[in-house]
Short mmCIF file of C-alpha atoms in Angstrom, two decimals:
data_model
loop_
_atom_site.label_atom_id
_atom_site.label_comp_id
_atom_site.label_asym_id
_atom_site.label_seq_id
_atom_site.Cartn_x
_atom_site.Cartn_y
_atom_site.Cartn_z
CA MET P 1195 -92.45 -33.07 -13.77
CA VAL P 1196 -89.65 -35.41 -14.91
CA GLU P 1197 -87.68 -34.54 -18.04
CA ILE P 1198 -85.26 -37.05 -19.55
CA VAL P 1199 -82.50 -35.88 -21.90
CA ARG P 1200 -79.64 -37.68 -23.59
CA TYR P 1201 -76.15 -37.02 -22.35
CA THR P 1202 -73.93 -34.92 -24.61
CA PRO P 1203 -70.21 -34.17 -24.10
CA ASP P 1204 -70.90 -30.56 -23.14
CA ARG P 1205 -72.58 -31.92 -19.97
CA GLU P 1206 -69.49 -33.83 -18.79
CA VAL P 1207 -68.82 -31.57 -15.79
CA GLU P 1208 -72.47 -31.75 -14.70
CA TRP P 1209 -72.52 -35.54 -15.13
CA ASP P 1210 -69.28 -36.10 -13.20
CA ALA P 1211 -70.34 -33.78 -10.38
CA PHE P 1212 -73.52 -35.82 -9.88
CA VAL P 1213 -71.54 -39.08 -9.91
CA GLY P 1214 -69.27 -37.63 -7.24
CA HIS P 1215 -72.09 -37.05 -4.74
CA SER P 1216 -74.34 -40.00 -5.61
CA LYS P 1217 -75.05 -42.84 -3.20
CA ASN P 1218 -74.36 -45.78 -5.50
CA ALA P 1219 -71.83 -44.78 -8.17
CA THR P 1220 -68.20 -45.79 -8.51
CA PHE P 1221 -65.45 -44.19 -10.57
CA LEU P 1222 -66.50 -46.38 -13.52
CA PHE P 1223 -69.31 -43.89 -14.14
CA TYR P 1224 -67.09 -40.86 -14.62
CA ARG P 1225 -67.03 -39.93 -18.29
CA GLY P 1226 -63.25 -40.33 -18.42
CA TYR P 1227 -63.77 -44.03 -17.77
CA MET P 1228 -67.00 -44.59 -19.69
CA ASP P 1229 -65.83 -42.88 -22.85
CA TYR P 1230 -62.55 -44.74 -23.35
CA HIS P 1231 -64.41 -47.24 -25.53
CA ALA P 1232 -66.85 -44.80 -27.12
CA ASP P 1233 -65.82 -46.12 -30.53
CA ARG P 1234 -67.27 -49.56 -29.67
CA PHE P 1235 -70.54 -48.54 -28.03
CA ALA P 1236 -73.10 -46.00 -29.22
CA ASP P 1237 -73.63 -43.98 -26.05
CA TYR P 1238 -77.24 -43.48 -25.02
CA SER P 1239 -76.75 -42.31 -21.45
CA LEU P 1240 -79.68 -40.43 -19.95
CA MET P 1241 -80.06 -37.60 -17.44
CA PHE P 1242 -83.22 -37.19 -15.34
CA PHE P 1243 -84.35 -33.71 -14.32
CA GLU P 1244 -87.18 -32.86 -11.95
CA ASN P 1245 -88.31 -29.26 -11.93
CA GLY P 1246 -85.04 -28.38 -13.64
CA LYS P 1247 -82.81 -30.14 -11.11
CA LEU P 1248 -80.62 -33.09 -12.09
CA CYS P 1249 -81.76 -36.00 -9.91
CA ALA P 1250 -80.61 -39.25 -11.57
CA LEU P 1251 -78.34 -40.68 -14.27
CA LEU P 1252 -78.52 -43.80 -16.39
CA PRO P 1253 -75.23 -44.86 -18.03
CA ALA P 1254 -76.31 -46.67 -21.19
CA ASN P 1255 -75.65 -47.53 -24.79
CA ARG P 1256 -77.96 -48.40 -27.65
CA GLN P 1257 -77.73 -51.18 -30.20
CA ASP P 1258 -80.56 -51.23 -32.75
CA ASP P 1259 -83.78 -51.28 -30.70
CA ILE P 1260 -82.15 -52.41 -27.43
CA LEU P 1261 -80.95 -50.18 -24.60
CA TYR P 1262 -78.13 -51.61 -22.46
CA SER P 1263 -77.02 -50.25 -19.13
CA HIS P 1264 -74.11 -50.58 -20.02
CA GLN P 1265 -72.42 -53.18 -22.28
CA GLY P 1266 -68.98 -51.75 -21.67
CA LEU P 1267 -69.26 -51.73 -17.86
CA THR P 1268 -69.42 -54.42 -15.20
CA TYR P 1269 -72.61 -52.80 -13.93
CA GLY P 1270 -74.56 -49.72 -14.94
CA GLY P 1271 -77.93 -49.14 -13.31
CA LEU P 1272 -79.70 -45.95 -12.28
CA ILE P 1273 -77.43 -43.58 -10.32
CA THR P 1274 -79.21 -41.70 -7.55
CA THR P 1275 -78.57 -39.69 -4.38
CA HIS P 1276 -79.79 -39.92 -0.78
CA GLU P 1277 -82.63 -37.55 -1.70
CA ASN P 1278 -84.34 -39.98 -4.10
CA THR P 1279 -87.31 -41.87 -2.68
CA THR P 1280 -88.75 -45.21 -3.75
CA ALA P 1281 -91.90 -43.62 -5.18
CA GLN P 1282 -89.79 -41.10 -7.08
CA VAL P 1283 -87.58 -43.79 -8.61
CA CYS P 1284 -90.65 -45.78 -9.65
CA GLN P 1285 -91.88 -42.68 -11.46
CA PHE P 1286 -88.47 -42.32 -13.12
CA PHE P 1287 -88.95 -45.76 -14.66
CA VAL P 1288 -92.48 -44.93 -15.82
CA GLU P 1289 -91.08 -41.87 -17.59
CA LEU P 1290 -88.06 -43.82 -18.85
CA ASN P 1291 -90.23 -46.47 -20.50
CA ALA P 1292 -92.33 -43.82 -22.24
CA PHE P 1293 -89.19 -41.99 -23.39
CA LEU P 1294 -87.66 -45.19 -24.79
CA ARG P 1295 -90.84 -46.24 -26.60
CA ASN P 1296 -90.95 -42.87 -28.34
CA ALA P 1297 -87.30 -43.38 -29.34
CA GLY P 1298 -88.07 -46.74 -30.96
CA ILE P 1299 -86.46 -48.88 -28.28
CA ARG P 1300 -88.27 -52.15 -27.62
CA ARG P 1301 -86.13 -53.94 -25.02
CA VAL P 1302 -83.96 -52.95 -22.05
CA ILE P 1303 -81.02 -54.95 -20.65
CA TYR P 1304 -80.23 -53.63 -17.18
CA LYS P 1305 -77.31 -54.37 -14.84
CA PRO P 1306 -77.81 -52.73 -11.43
CA VAL P 1307 -74.91 -51.68 -9.23
CA PRO P 1308 -74.32 -54.55 -6.73
CA CYS P 1309 -75.19 -53.60 -3.17
CA ILE P 1310 -71.61 -53.87 -1.87
CA TYR P 1311 -70.74 -50.78 -3.92
CA HIS P 1312 -73.49 -48.63 -2.40
CA GLN P 1313 -72.52 -45.88 0.03
CA LEU P 1314 -76.11 -45.97 1.33
CA PRO P 1315 -78.98 -48.41 0.70
CA ALA P 1316 -79.89 -47.89 -2.95
CA GLU P 1317 -82.13 -50.68 -4.24
CA GLU P 1318 -85.08 -48.50 -5.15
CA ASP P 1319 -84.40 -49.41 -8.77
CA LEU P 1320 -84.81 -53.14 -8.06
CA TYR P 1321 -88.24 -52.49 -6.60
CA ALA P 1322 -89.15 -50.36 -9.61
CA LEU P 1323 -87.99 -53.09 -12.00
CA PHE P 1324 -90.46 -55.47 -10.33
CA VAL P 1325 -93.54 -53.29 -9.92
CA THR P 1326 -93.16 -50.89 -12.85
CA CYS P 1327 -91.24 -52.74 -15.56
CA HIS P 1328 -92.20 -56.34 -14.73
CA ALA P 1329 -88.59 -57.20 -15.48
CA GLN P 1330 -87.24 -60.73 -15.63
CA LEU P 1331 -83.89 -62.01 -14.41
CA LEU P 1332 -81.80 -62.61 -17.52
CA GLY P 1333 -78.41 -63.57 -16.08
CA ARG P 1334 -76.58 -64.02 -12.79
CA ASP P 1335 -72.83 -64.04 -12.22
CA VAL P 1336 -71.38 -64.88 -8.83
CA SER P 1337 -68.58 -62.88 -7.26
CA SER P 1338 -66.64 -63.95 -4.16
CA VAL P 1339 -66.50 -61.22 -1.51
CA ILE P 1340 -64.63 -60.99 1.78
CA LEU P 1341 -66.04 -58.99 4.69
CA PRO P 1342 -62.91 -58.00 6.67
CA THR P 1343 -64.84 -57.29 9.88
CA ASN P 1344 -66.12 -60.88 9.94
CA ARG P 1345 -63.46 -62.90 8.12
CA ILE P 1346 -63.83 -66.60 7.40
CA LYS P 1347 -60.73 -68.64 8.11
CA TRP P 1348 -58.69 -69.50 5.05
CA LYS P 1349 -58.76 -73.11 3.94
CA ARG P 1350 -55.76 -75.14 5.00
CA ASP P 1351 -54.35 -75.41 1.48
CA ARG P 1352 -54.53 -71.63 1.03
CA HIS P 1353 -52.70 -71.09 4.34
CA TYR P 1354 -50.11 -73.64 3.28
CA ALA P 1355 -49.63 -71.98 -0.11
CA ALA P 1356 -49.28 -68.48 1.39
CA ASN P 1357 -46.69 -69.78 3.84
CA LYS P 1358 -44.84 -71.48 0.97
CA ALA P 1359 -44.82 -68.18 -0.94
CA ARG P 1360 -43.11 -66.51 2.00
CA THR P 1361 -40.65 -69.40 2.33
CA ASN P 1362 -39.93 -69.11 -1.40
CA GLY P 1363 -38.96 -65.47 -0.90
CA ILE P 1364 -41.84 -63.96 -2.89
CA GLN P 1365 -41.75 -60.15 -2.79
CA ILE P 1366 -44.95 -58.12 -3.11
CA LYS P 1367 -45.09 -54.50 -4.26
CA GLN P 1368 -46.99 -52.02 -6.40
CA SER P 1369 -45.83 -51.55 -9.96
CA ASN P 1370 -46.60 -49.63 -13.14
CA ASP P 1371 -45.25 -52.40 -15.36
CA PHE P 1372 -48.62 -53.25 -16.87
CA ALA P 1373 -46.93 -54.53 -20.03
CA ALA P 1374 -45.11 -57.36 -18.24
CA PHE P 1375 -48.22 -58.40 -16.34
CA TRP P 1376 -50.41 -58.16 -19.46
CA GLN P 1377 -48.18 -60.69 -21.18
CA ILE P 1378 -48.73 -63.20 -18.35
CA LEU P 1379 -52.46 -62.47 -18.27
CA SER P 1380 -52.87 -62.71 -22.05
CA ASP P 1381 -50.93 -65.98 -22.23
CA ASN P 1382 -53.13 -67.56 -19.56
CA LEU P 1383 -56.41 -66.43 -21.11
CA LYS P 1384 -55.29 -67.59 -24.55
CA GLN P 1385 -54.28 -71.01 -23.26
CA LYS P 1386 -57.34 -71.61 -21.05
CA PHE P 1387 -60.17 -69.97 -22.98
CA ASN P 1388 -58.73 -68.86 -26.34
CA ALA P 1389 -59.66 -65.36 -25.18
CA SER P 1390 -58.06 -61.97 -24.52
CA PRO P 1391 -58.37 -59.52 -21.60
CA VAL P 1392 -61.43 -57.27 -21.78
CA HIS P 1393 -59.06 -54.29 -21.80
CA SER P 1394 -56.12 -54.07 -24.17
CA LEU P 1395 -52.77 -53.06 -22.71
CA SER P 1396 -53.09 -49.56 -24.15
CA GLU P 1397 -56.60 -49.21 -22.69
CA ILE P 1398 -55.64 -50.23 -19.16
CA GLU P 1399 -52.61 -47.94 -19.28
CA LEU P 1400 -54.85 -45.09 -20.44
CA LEU P 1401 -57.38 -45.74 -17.66
CA HIS P 1402 -54.61 -45.98 -15.07
CA SER P 1403 -53.26 -42.62 -16.23
CA ARG P 1404 -56.74 -41.08 -15.86
CA PHE P 1405 -57.53 -42.75 -12.52
CA PRO P 1406 -54.21 -43.40 -10.77
CA GLU P 1407 -55.88 -43.36 -7.35
CA ASN P 1408 -58.46 -45.95 -8.38
CA ILE P 1409 -56.59 -48.38 -10.66
CA CYS P 1410 -53.38 -49.98 -9.44
CA LEU P 1411 -51.23 -53.01 -10.16
CA TRP P 1412 -49.78 -55.19 -7.40
CA VAL P 1413 -47.20 -57.79 -8.42
CA ALA P 1414 -45.26 -60.69 -6.97
CA TYR P 1415 -41.56 -61.09 -7.76
CA SER P 1416 -39.21 -63.98 -7.15
CA LYS P 1417 -36.13 -63.32 -5.02
CA GLU P 1418 -34.22 -63.22 -8.33
CA GLY P 1419 -36.45 -60.37 -9.55
CA GLU P 1420 -38.66 -62.32 -12.00
CA LEU P 1421 -42.28 -61.17 -12.30
CA LEU P 1422 -44.38 -64.16 -11.25
CA ALA P 1423 -47.93 -62.86 -10.77
CA GLY P 1424 -50.02 -59.75 -10.54
CA THR P 1425 -53.46 -58.35 -9.90
CA VAL P 1426 -55.08 -55.16 -11.18
CA LEU P 1427 -57.17 -53.67 -8.39
CA TYR P 1428 -60.06 -51.25 -8.78
CA LEU P 1429 -60.41 -49.12 -5.65
CA CYS P 1430 -64.06 -48.10 -5.43
CA GLY P 1431 -64.49 -46.16 -2.22
CA LYS P 1432 -64.22 -48.72 0.57
CA VAL P 1433 -64.41 -51.67 -1.84
CA VAL P 1434 -61.25 -53.25 -3.25
CA ARG P 1435 -62.03 -55.25 -6.40
CA SER P 1436 -59.63 -57.61 -8.11
CA GLN P 1437 -60.30 -56.85 -11.77
CA TYR P 1438 -57.57 -59.15 -13.14
CA ILE P 1439 -55.40 -61.80 -11.50
CA SER P 1440 -52.88 -64.08 -13.17
CA ALA P 1441 -49.60 -65.94 -12.62
CA SER P 1442 -46.87 -67.39 -14.81
CA PRO P 1443 -46.17 -71.16 -14.71
CA GLU P 1444 -43.27 -70.47 -12.32
CA GLY P 1445 -45.51 -68.22 -10.26
CA LYS P 1446 -48.06 -71.00 -9.91
CA ARG P 1447 -45.35 -73.40 -8.81
CA LEU P 1448 -44.15 -70.95 -6.15
CA HIS P 1449 -47.72 -70.06 -4.99
CA ALA P 1450 -47.27 -66.41 -5.92
CA VAL P 1451 -51.01 -65.64 -6.10
CA ASP P 1452 -51.55 -66.90 -2.56
CA GLY P 1453 -48.71 -64.70 -1.32
CA LEU P 1454 -50.11 -61.76 -3.27
CA TYR P 1455 -53.62 -62.06 -1.83
CA ASP P 1456 -52.26 -62.68 1.66
CA TYR P 1457 -50.42 -59.36 1.52
CA ILE P 1458 -53.19 -57.35 -0.15
CA ILE P 1459 -55.98 -58.56 2.13
CA HIS P 1460 -54.11 -58.46 5.43
CA GLN P 1461 -51.64 -55.60 5.00
CA ALA P 1462 -52.20 -53.34 2.00
CA TYR P 1463 -55.83 -52.30 2.59
CA PRO P 1464 -56.66 -52.66 6.29
CA ASP P 1465 -59.60 -50.22 6.10
CA ALA P 1466 -61.46 -51.88 3.21
CA ARG P 1467 -65.16 -52.55 3.78
CA TYR P 1468 -65.19 -55.41 1.26
CA PHE P 1469 -62.71 -57.30 -0.89
CA ASP P 1470 -64.40 -58.29 -4.13
CA LEU P 1471 -62.32 -61.12 -5.61
CA GLY P 1472 -64.29 -61.02 -8.85
CA THR P 1473 -66.69 -63.33 -10.63
CA SER P 1474 -65.99 -67.00 -11.29
CA ASN P 1475 -68.24 -67.78 -14.23
CA MET P 1476 -67.06 -69.35 -17.45
CA PRO P 1477 -66.89 -66.83 -20.33
CA HIS P 1478 -70.37 -65.89 -21.60
CA SER P 1479 -71.98 -68.47 -19.30
CA SER P 1480 -73.52 -68.87 -15.86
CA ASP P 1481 -71.55 -72.08 -15.34
CA LEU P 1482 -68.97 -71.98 -12.56
CA HIS P 1483 -65.24 -72.09 -13.16
CA ASP P 1484 -64.77 -74.68 -10.42
CA SER P 1485 -61.07 -74.28 -9.71
CA LEU P 1486 -61.29 -70.48 -9.75
CA ILE P 1487 -64.15 -70.23 -7.26
CA TYR P 1488 -62.52 -72.91 -5.10
CA GLN P 1489 -59.46 -70.70 -4.80
CA LYS P 1490 -61.46 -67.56 -4.00
CA GLU P 1491 -63.66 -69.29 -1.45
CA GLY P 1492 -60.50 -70.72 0.06
CA PHE P 1493 -59.51 -67.11 0.82
CA GLY P 1494 -62.81 -66.66 2.67
CA GLY P 1495 -64.86 -65.17 -0.15
CA ARG P 1496 -68.60 -65.79 -0.22
CA ALA P 1497 -71.22 -65.12 -2.87
CA VAL P 1498 -72.55 -61.77 -4.02
CA CYS P 1499 -74.60 -61.93 -7.21
CA PHE P 1500 -74.11 -59.59 -10.15
CA ASP P 1501 -77.49 -59.71 -11.89
CA THR P 1502 -78.82 -58.71 -15.30
CA TYR P 1503 -82.51 -57.96 -15.92
CA GLN P 1504 -84.56 -57.39 -19.05
CA TRP P 1505 -87.97 -56.10 -19.95
CA THR P 1506 -89.86 -55.30 -23.14
CA LEU P 1507 -91.57 -52.05 -24.02
#
């Protein structure tokens, strides 16, 4: 028998322990990360028990009669372990749909964890979405991913730019100066898209303090010591994800981003299974940001889709 209960703060230790031994979770699902923006999203995370044993989690929030998994996260599908079978997960979704109907929810927006973040094959939920929920594809973002064990040669202009960065004396190192980088990042987003970073400076500093082993800032300095560019990396097991990347006008002129990626990919994380360079869609659109994806594919990145599904109840 499957019992579904809503997460409450007194279950934080139990929730986090399950995340820690799951087969498809990243540190984004620990409550210390999920709850930093609890004031913006009404949490509706669910815990699945079978015969009294916790066997799955669903990070989620509710808005009116819609359940999202999860609006505040890049992805947020069903979290499972190696013990969960396909038939079992299908039954989870049967029970989930009944639970949500009784709660007055009429639609579900679901973002599964992309396969590159799985420790083991974990697409039982995608099968269940098809056969049990009759879900439809609602959106698809494209991320550029490098497989280090089978690297694609960099494009000539990226090689040239990385070499120019070295010639220009660009220095690469880790830093905790999020404030200086956030100014560069914010200026670029404001100029290009009239937008702001998803995280405020105080939020990213808070998250870094909570997850110092998972969130780090790498920066590029000029030989005179001026901050030229930076990237915030999320270290998710064997996956290195570039969450933010930006350069100042002088950094662009000196090819600081190319020097930064050259160092990070080839020297900083030699044991990475994947480098996820991030999505290249225009804000709130499936349209490609042409120059951005050109740069990432120039580094050898190729497409992995970050999908969103929906179904009605």
